[in-house]
mmCIF file of C-alpha atoms and ligand atoms in Angstrom:
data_model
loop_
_atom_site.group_PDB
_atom_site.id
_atom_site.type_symbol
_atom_site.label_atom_id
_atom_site.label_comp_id
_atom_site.label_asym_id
_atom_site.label_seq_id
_atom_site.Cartn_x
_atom_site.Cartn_y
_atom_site.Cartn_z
ATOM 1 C CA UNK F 1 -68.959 45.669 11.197
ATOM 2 C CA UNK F 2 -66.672 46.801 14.035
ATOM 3 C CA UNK F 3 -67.938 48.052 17.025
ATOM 4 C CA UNK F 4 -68.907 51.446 16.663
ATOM 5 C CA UNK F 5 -66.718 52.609 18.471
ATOM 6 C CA UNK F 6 -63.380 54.500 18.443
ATOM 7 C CA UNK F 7 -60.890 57.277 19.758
ATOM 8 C CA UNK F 8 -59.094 59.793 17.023
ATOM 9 C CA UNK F 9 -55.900 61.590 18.043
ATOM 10 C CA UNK F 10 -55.945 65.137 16.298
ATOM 11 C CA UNK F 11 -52.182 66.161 15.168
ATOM 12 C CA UNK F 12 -53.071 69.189 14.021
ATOM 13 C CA UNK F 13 -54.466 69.861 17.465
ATOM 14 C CA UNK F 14 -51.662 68.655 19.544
ATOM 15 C CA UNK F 15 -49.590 70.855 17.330
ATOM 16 C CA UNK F 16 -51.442 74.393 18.270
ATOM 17 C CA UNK F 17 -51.870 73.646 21.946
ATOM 18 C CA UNK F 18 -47.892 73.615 21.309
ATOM 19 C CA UNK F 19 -47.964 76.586 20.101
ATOM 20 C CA UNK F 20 -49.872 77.951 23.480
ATOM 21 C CA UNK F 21 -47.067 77.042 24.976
ATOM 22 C CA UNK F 22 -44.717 78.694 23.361
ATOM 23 C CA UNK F 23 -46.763 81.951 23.423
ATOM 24 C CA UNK F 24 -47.324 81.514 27.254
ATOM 25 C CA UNK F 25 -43.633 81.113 27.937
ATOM 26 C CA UNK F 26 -42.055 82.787 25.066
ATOM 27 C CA UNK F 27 -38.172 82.758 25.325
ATOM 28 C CA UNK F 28 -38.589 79.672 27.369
ATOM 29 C CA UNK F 29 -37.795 75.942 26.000
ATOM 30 C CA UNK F 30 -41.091 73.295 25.909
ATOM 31 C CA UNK F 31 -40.535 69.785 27.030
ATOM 32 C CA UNK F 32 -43.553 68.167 25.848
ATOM 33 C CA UNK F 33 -44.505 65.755 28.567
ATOM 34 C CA UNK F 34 -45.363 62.323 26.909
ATOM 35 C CA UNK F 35 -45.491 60.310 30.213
ATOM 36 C CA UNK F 36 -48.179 57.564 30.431
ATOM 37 C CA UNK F 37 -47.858 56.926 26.705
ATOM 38 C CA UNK F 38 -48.321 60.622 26.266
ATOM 39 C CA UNK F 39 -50.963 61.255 28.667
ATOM 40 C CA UNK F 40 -52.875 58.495 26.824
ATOM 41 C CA UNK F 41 -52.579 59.287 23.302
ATOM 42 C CA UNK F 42 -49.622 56.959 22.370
ATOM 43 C CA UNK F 43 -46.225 58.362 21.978
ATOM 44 C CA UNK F 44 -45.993 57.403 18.282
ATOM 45 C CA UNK F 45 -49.448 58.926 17.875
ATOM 46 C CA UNK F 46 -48.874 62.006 19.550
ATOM 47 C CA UNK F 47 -45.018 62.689 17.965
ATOM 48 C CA UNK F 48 -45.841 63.634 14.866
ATOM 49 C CA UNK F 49 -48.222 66.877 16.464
ATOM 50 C CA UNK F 50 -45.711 67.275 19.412
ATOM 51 C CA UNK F 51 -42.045 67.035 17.140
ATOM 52 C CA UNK F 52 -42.124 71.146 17.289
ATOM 53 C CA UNK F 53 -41.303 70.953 20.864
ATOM 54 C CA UNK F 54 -37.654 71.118 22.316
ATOM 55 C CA UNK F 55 -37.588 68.398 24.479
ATOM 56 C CA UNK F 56 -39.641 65.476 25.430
ATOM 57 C CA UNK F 57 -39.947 64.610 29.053
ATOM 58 C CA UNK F 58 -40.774 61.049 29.987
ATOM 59 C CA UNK F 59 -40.897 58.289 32.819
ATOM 60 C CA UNK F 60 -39.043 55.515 31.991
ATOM 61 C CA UNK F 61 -36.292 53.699 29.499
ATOM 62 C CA UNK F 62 -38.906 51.906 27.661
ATOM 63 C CA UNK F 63 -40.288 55.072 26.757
ATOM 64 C CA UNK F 64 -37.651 57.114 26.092
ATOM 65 C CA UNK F 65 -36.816 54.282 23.440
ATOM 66 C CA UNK F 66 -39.991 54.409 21.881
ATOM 67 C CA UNK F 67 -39.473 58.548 21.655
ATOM 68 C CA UNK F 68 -35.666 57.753 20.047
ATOM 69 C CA UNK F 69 -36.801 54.903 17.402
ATOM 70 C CA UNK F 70 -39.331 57.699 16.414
ATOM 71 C CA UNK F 71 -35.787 59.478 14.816
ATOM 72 C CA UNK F 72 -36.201 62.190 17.782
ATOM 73 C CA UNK F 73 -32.654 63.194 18.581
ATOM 74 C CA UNK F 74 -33.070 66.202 20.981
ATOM 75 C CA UNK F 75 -33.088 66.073 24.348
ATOM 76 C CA UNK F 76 -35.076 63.217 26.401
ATOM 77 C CA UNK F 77 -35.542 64.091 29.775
ATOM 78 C CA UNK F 78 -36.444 61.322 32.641
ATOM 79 C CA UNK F 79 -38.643 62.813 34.938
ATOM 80 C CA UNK F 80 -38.092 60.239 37.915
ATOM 81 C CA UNK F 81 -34.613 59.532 36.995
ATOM 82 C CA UNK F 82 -32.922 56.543 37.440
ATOM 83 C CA UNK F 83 -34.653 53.760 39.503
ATOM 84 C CA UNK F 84 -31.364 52.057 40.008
ATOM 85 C CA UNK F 85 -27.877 52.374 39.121
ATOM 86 C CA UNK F 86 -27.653 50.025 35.520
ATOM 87 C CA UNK F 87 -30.366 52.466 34.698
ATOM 88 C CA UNK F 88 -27.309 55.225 33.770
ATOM 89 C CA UNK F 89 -26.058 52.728 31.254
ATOM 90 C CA UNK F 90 -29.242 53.123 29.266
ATOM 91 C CA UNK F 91 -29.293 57.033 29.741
ATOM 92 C CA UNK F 92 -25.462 57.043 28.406
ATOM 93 C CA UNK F 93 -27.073 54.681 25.385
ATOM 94 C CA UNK F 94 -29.738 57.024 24.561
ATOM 95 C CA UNK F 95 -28.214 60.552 25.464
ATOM 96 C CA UNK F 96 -31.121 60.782 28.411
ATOM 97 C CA UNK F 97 -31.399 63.752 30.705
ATOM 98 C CA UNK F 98 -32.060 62.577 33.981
ATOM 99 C CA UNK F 99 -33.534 64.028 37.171
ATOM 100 C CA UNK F 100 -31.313 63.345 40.513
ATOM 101 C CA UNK F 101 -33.884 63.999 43.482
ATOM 102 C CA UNK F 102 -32.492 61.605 46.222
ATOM 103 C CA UNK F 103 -28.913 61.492 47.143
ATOM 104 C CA UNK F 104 -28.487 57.389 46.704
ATOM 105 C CA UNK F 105 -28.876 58.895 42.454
ATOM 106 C CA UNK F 106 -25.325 60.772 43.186
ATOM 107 C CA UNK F 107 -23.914 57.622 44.954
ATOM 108 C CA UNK F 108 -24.245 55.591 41.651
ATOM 109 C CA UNK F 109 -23.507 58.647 39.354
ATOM 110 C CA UNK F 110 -20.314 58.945 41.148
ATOM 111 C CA UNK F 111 -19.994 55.128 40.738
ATOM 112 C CA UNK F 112 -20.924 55.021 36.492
ATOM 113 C CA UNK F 113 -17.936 54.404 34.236
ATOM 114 C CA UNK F 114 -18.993 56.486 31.326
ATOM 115 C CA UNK F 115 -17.117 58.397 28.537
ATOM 116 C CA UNK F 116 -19.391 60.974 27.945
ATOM 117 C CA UNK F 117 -20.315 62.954 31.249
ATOM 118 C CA UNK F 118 -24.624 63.724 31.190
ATOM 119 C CA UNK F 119 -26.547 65.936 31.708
ATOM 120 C CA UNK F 120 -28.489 66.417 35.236
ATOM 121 C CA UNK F 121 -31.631 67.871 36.617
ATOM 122 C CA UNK F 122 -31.230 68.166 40.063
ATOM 123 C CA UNK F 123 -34.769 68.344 41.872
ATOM 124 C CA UNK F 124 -35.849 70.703 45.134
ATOM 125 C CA UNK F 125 -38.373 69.734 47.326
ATOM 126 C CA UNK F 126 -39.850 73.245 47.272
ATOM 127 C CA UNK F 127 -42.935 72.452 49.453
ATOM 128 C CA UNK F 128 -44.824 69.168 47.020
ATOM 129 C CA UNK F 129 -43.062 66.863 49.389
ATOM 130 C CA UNK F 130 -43.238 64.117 46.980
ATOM 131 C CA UNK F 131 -39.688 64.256 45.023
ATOM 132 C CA UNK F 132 -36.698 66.759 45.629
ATOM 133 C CA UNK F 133 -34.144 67.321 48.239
ATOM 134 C CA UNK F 134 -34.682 69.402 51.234
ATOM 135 C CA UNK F 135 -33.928 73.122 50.568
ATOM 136 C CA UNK F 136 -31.037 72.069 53.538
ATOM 137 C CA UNK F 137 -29.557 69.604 51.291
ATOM 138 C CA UNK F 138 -29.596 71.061 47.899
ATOM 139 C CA UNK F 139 -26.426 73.019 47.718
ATOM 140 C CA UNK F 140 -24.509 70.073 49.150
ATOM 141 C CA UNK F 141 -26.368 67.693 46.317
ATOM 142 C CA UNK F 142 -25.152 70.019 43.876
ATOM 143 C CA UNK F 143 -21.526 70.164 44.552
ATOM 144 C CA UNK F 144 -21.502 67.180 45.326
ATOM 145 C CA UNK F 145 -22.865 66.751 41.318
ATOM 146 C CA UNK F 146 -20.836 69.788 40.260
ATOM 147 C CA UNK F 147 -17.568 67.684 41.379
ATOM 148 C CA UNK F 148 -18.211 64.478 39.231
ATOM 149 C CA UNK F 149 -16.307 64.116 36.165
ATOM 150 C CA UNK F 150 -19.505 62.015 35.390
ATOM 151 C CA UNK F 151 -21.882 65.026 35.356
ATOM 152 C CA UNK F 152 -21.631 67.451 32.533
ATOM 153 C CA UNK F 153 -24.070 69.916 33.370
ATOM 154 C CA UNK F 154 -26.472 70.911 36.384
ATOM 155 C CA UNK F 155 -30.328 72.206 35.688
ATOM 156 C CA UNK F 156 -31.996 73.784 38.658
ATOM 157 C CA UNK F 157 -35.727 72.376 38.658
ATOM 158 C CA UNK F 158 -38.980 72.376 41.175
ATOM 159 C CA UNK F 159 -42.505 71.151 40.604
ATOM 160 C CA UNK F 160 -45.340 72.974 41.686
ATOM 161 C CA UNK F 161 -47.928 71.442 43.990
ATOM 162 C CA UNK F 162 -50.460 74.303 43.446
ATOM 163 C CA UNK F 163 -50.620 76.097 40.145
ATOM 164 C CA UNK F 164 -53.795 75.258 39.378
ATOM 165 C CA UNK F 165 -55.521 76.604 42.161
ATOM 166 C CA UNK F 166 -55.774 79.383 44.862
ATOM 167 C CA UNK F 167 -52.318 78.799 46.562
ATOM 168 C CA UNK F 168 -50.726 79.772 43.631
ATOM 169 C CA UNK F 169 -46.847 79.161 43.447
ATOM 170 C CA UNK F 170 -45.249 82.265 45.162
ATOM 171 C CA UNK F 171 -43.793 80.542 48.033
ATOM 172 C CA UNK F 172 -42.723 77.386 46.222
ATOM 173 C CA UNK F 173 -41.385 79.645 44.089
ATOM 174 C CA UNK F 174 -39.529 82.008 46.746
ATOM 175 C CA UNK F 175 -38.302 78.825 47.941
ATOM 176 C CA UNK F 176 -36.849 77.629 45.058
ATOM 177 C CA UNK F 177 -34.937 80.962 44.262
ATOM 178 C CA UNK F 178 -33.714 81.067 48.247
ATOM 179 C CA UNK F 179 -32.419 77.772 47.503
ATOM 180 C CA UNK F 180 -30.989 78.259 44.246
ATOM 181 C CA UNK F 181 -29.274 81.796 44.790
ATOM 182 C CA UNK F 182 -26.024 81.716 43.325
ATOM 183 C CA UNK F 183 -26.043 78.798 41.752
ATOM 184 C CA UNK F 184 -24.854 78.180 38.007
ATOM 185 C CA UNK F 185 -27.512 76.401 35.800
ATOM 186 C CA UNK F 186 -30.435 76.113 34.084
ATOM 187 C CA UNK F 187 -33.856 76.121 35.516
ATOM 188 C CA UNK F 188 -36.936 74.933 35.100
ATOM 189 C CA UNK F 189 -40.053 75.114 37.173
ATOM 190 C CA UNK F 190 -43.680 75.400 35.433
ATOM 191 C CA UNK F 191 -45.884 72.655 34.596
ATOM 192 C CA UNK F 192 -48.778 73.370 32.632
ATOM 193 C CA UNK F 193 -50.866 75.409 34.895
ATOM 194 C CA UNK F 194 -47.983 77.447 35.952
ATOM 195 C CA UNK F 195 -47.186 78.006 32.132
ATOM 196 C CA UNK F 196 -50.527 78.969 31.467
ATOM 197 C CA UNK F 197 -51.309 81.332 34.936
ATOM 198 C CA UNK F 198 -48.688 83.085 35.452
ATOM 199 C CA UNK F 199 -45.159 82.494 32.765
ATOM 200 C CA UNK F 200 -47.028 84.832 30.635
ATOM 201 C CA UNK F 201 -46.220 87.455 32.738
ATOM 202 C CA UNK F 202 -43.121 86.467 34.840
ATOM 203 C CA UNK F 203 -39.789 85.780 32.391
ATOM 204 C CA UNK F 204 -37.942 84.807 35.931
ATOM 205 C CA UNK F 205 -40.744 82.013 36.428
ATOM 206 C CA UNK F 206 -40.542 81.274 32.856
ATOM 207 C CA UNK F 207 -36.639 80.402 33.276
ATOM 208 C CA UNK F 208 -35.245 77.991 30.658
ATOM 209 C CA UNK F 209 -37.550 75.137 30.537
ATOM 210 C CA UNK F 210 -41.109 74.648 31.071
ATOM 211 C CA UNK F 211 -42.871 70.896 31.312
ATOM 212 C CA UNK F 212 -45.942 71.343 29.643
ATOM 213 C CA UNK F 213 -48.486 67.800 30.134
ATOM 214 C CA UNK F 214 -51.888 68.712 30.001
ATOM 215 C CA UNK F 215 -52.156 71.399 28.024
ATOM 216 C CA UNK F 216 -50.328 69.880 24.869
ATOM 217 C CA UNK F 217 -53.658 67.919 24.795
ATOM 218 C CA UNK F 218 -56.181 70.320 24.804
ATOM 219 C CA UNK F 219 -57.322 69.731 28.548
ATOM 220 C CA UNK F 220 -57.390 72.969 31.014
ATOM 221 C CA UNK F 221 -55.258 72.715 33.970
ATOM 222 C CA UNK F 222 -57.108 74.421 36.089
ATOM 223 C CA UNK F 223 -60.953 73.911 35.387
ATOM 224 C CA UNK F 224 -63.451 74.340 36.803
ATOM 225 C CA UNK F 225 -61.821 77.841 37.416
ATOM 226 C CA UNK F 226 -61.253 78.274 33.240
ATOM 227 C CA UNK F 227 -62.246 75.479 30.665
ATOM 228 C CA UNK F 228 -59.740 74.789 27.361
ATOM 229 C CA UNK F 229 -61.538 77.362 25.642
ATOM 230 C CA UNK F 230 -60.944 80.391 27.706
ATOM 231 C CA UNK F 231 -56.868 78.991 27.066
ATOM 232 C CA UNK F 232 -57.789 78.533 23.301
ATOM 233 C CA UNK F 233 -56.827 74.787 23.584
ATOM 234 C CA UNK F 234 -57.392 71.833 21.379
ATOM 235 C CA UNK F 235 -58.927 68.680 22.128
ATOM 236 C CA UNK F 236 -56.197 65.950 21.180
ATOM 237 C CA UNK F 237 -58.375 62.980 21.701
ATOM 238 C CA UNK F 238 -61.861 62.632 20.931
ATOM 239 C CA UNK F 239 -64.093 59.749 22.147
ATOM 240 C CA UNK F 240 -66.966 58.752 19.587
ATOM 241 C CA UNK F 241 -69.214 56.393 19.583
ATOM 242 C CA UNK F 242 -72.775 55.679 17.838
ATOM 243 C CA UNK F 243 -76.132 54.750 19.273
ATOM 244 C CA UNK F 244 -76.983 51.129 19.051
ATOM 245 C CA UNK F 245 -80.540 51.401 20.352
ATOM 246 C CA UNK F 246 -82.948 53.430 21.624
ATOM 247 C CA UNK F 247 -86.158 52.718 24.138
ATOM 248 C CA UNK F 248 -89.540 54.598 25.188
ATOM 249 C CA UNK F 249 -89.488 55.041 29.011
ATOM 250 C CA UNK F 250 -92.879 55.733 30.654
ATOM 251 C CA UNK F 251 -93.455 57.424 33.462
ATOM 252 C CA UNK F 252 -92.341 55.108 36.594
ATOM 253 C CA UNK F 253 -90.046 53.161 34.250
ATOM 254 C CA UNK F 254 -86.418 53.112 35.003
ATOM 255 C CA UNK F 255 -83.024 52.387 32.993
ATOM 256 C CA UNK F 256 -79.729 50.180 33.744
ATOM 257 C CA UNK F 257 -78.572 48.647 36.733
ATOM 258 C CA UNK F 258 -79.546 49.232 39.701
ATOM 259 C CA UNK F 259 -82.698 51.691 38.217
ATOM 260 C CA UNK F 260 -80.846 54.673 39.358
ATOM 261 C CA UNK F 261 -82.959 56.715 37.389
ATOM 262 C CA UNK F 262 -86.730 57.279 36.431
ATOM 263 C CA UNK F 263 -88.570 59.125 34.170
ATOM 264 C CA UNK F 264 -91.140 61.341 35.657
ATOM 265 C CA UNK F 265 -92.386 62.059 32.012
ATOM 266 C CA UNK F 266 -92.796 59.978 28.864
ATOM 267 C CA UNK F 267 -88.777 60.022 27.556
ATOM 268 C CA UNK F 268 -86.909 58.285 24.556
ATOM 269 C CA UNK F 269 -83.351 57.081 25.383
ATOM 270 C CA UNK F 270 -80.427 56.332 23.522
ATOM 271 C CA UNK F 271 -78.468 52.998 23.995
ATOM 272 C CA UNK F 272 -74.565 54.276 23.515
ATOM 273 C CA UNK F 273 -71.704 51.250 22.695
ATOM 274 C CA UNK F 274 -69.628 52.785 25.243
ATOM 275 C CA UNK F 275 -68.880 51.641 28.640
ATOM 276 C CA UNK F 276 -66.490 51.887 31.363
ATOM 277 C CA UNK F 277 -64.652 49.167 29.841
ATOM 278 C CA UNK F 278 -63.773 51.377 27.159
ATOM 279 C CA UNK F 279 -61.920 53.973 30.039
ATOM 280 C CA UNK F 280 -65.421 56.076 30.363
ATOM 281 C CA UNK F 281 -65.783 56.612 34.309
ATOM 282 C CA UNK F 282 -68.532 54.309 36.050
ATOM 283 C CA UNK F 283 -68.606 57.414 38.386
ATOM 284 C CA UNK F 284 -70.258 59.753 35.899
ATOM 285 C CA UNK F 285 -73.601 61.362 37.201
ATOM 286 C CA UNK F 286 -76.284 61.234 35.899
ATOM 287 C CA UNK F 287 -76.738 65.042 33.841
ATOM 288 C CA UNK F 288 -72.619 64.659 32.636
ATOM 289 C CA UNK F 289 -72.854 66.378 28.930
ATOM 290 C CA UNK F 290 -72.767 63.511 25.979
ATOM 291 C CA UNK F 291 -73.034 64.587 22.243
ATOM 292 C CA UNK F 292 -75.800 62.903 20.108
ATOM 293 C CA UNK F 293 -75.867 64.268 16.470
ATOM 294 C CA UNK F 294 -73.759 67.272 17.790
ATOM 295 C CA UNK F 295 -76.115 68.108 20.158
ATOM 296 C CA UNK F 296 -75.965 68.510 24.330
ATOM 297 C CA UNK F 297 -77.961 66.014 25.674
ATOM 298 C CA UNK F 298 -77.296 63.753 29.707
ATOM 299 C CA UNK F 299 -76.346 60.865 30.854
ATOM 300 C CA UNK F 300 -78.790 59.153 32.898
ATOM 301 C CA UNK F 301 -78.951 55.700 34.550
ATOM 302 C CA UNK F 302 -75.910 53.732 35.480
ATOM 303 C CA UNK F 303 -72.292 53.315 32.774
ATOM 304 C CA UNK F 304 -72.408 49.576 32.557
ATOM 305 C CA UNK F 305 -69.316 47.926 30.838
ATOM 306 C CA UNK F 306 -70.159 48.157 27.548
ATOM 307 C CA UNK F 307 -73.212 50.971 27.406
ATOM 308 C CA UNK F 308 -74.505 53.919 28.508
ATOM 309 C CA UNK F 309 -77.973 55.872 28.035
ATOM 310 C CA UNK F 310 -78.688 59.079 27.260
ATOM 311 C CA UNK F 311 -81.692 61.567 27.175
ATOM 312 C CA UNK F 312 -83.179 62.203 23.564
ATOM 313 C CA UNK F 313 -85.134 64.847 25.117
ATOM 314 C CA UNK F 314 -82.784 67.485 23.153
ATOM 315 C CA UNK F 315 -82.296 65.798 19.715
ATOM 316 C CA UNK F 316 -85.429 64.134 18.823
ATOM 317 C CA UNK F 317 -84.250 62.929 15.358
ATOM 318 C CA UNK F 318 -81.311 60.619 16.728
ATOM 319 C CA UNK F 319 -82.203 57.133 16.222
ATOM 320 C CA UNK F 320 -79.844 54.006 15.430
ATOM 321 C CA UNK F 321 -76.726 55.328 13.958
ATOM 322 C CA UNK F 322 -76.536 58.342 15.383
ATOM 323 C CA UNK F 323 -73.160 59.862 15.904
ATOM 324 C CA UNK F 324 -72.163 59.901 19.655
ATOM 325 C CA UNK F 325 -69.451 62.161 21.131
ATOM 326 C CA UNK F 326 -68.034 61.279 24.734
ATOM 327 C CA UNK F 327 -65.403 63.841 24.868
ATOM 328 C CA UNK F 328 -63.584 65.995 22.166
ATOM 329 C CA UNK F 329 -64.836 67.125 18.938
ATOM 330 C CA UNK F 330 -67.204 65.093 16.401
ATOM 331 C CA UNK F 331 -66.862 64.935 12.371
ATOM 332 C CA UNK F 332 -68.470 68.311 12.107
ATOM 333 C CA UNK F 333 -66.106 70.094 14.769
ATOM 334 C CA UNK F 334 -68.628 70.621 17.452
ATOM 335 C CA UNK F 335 -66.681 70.305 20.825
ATOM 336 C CA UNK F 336 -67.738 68.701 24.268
ATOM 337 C CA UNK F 337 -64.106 69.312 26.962
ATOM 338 C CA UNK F 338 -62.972 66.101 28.428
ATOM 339 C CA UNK F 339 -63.354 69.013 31.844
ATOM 340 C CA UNK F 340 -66.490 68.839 31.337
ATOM 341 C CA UNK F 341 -66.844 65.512 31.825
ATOM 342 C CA UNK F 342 -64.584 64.471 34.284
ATOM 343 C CA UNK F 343 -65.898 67.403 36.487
ATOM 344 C CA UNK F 344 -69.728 65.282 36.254
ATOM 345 C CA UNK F 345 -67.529 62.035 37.529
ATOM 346 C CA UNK F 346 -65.833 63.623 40.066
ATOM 347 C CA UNK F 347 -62.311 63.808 38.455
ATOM 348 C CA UNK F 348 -60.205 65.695 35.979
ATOM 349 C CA UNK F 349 -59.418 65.445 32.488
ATOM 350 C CA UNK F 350 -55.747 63.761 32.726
ATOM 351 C CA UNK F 351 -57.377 60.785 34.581
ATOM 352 C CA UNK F 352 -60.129 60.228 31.401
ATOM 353 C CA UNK F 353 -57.414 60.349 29.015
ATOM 354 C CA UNK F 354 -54.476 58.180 30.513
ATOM 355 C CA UNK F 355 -57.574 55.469 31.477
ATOM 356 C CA UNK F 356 -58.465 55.344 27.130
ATOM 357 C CA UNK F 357 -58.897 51.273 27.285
ATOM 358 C CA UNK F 358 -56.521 49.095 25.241
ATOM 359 C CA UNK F 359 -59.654 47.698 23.803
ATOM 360 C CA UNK F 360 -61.048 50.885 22.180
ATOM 361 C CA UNK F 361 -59.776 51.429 18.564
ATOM 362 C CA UNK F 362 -57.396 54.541 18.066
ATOM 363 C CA UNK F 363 -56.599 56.456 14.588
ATOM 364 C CA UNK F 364 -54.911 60.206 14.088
ATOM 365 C CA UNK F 365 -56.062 62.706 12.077
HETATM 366 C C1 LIG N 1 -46.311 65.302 34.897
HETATM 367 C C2 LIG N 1 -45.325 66.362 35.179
HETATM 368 C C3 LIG N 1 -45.416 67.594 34.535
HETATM 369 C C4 LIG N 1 -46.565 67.958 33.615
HETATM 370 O O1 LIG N 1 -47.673 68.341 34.391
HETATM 371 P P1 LIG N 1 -48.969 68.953 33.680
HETATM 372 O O2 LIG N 1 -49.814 69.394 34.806
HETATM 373 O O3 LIG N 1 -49.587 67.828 32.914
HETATM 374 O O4 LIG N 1 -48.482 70.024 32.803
HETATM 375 C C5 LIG N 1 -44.430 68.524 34.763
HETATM 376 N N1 LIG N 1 -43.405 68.256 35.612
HETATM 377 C C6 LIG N 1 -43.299 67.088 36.263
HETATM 378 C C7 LIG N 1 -42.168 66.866 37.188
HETATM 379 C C8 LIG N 1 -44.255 66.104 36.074
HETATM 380 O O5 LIG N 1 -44.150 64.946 36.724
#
């Protein structure tokens, strides 16, 4: 027998947290982001739930191969763009979108010998300071891009440093409409959170396109402040594993490395074939949620590589065998937020899926 251990990848859920999407940002187009082999999931895993959307938006050529030998002929977008100039000859190859946020991207636009001119997303730095050009430089980058027989058409876009939290994104976004007034185009600005907070309400922030990541897998953008239920999402991964053992601790006895923890009271403790070689965090704390039989119980003790223990205390039936849920949903439907656990190692869900390990065993349901 196989470890017992082993992701699952739910289409059906992929395929309604879609849907959210479209409902948040109705009259709006959905690039489902499938960066970092779709947040995790695999692109050829995920496809089949995400296929509804209208665009898939992606990091490099290697993936946006992968997305076209799938049969997906819409539009591919390349949220980086081009790393150097031979990199056009693939996105002429494949029909990719590309995003143009540093003005040596023009230089070898200008320089591409191409029959058929592409497509463009031309970035602003509207306050992320990571990618974009300087609200100074933008309407020079685009006519500069508006002049090249290369360049077929211009989409206005800006990426929001604070949707999920307090900030908010009024003065990215009053920044990105100061920069963009009177400019011809399409736009595109929200990301998941931004989708989720505030499209619903704003048709202007909506705009054209929205870039929805997280949420097309079931995680909440901005938790701790709602969790995936308050946005009726749908865990797209689930983590399961099984208990391989179990022990008696008495009182003044500890468990795992290091004897981080010790019972205070007679306990029973299950031995879970899951480690942080599988991609669960080493960082959890002790008390981070774990499913046994379908039921709440806490982590205690130290993740080793290959194992971590929990408290029986709340399921006193579990024994060898025992169904084990990490994060997601188990056979019977019960569901435990991948929030909710990155939140008790100090991170957020995005990290906990993208870090799945190779070694772990995925299906689709
Ligand atoms: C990753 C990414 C997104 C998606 O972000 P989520 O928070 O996962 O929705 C959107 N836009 C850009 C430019 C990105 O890099």
């Amino acid at each position: 027998m196989p470890r017992p251990i082993g992701a699952v990848i739910h289409t059906a859920a992929l395929a309604h947290n879609l849907a959210r999407a479209r409902a948040a940002a109705d009259g709006a187009r959905i690039f489902a982001v499938v960066k970092a082999d779709a947040y995790g999931h695999g692109i050829e895993r995920a496809y089949p739930g995400l296929r509804g959307a209208d665009g898939f938006a992606l990091l490099d050529i290697a993936e946006a191969e992968r997305i076209r030998a799938l049969g997906w002929r819409g539009p591919v977008l390349l949220l980086e763009g081009c790393f150097e100039a031979r990199d056009l000859e693939a996105c002429s190859r494949l029909a990719l979108w590309h995003v143009i946020h540093r003005a040596e991207q023009i230089d070898w636009l200008a320089r591409h010998k191409s029959a058929v001119p592409q497509r463009v997303f031309l970035k602003l730095n509207s306050g992320m300071n990571r990618l974009g050009f300087a609200p100074e430089a933008f309407r020079g980058a685009w006519l500069r891009l508006s002049g090249l027989a290369q360049v077929d058409d211009i989409t206005l876009m800006t990426h929001f440093s604070d949707a999920d939290g307090a900030p908010g994104v009024a003065a990215q976004r009053a920044a990105f409409d100061a920069a963009c007034e009177g400019l011809a185009g399409e736009r595109s600005l929200c990301n998941s959170a931004a989708t989720l907070r505030f499209a619903p309400a704003d048709a202007a922030l909506r705009a054209d396109w929205v870039r929805a990541g997280i949420l097309s897998y079931g995680s909440s953008p901005d938790h701790p402040l709602h969790d995936s239920a308050h946005w009726q999402l749908m865990p797209a991964m689930s983590l399961r594993s099984e208990l391989i053992a179990t022990q008696h601790l008495a009182p003044g006895a500890s468990v795992g490395y290091g004897s981080t923890f010790t019972a205070d009271v007679p306990m029973r403790i299950g031995v879970v074939a899951c480690g942080y070689a599988d991609g669960y965090p080493r960082s959890a704390k002790a008390g981070t949620p774990v499913l046994v039989d379908g039921v709440r119980c806490r982590l205690v003790g130290r993740v080793s590589m290959d194992m971590l223990t929990v408290d029986l205390a709340p399921v006193p039936a579990a024994g060898v065998g025992s169904p084990v849920t990490l994060w997601g949903r188990d056979a019977q439907g019960r569901v435990l937020g991948i929030d909710e656990v990155a939140h008790g190692a100090g991170t957020i869900g995005y990290e906990l899926m993208c870090a799945l390990a190779p070694r772990v065993p995925v299906s689709a349901d």
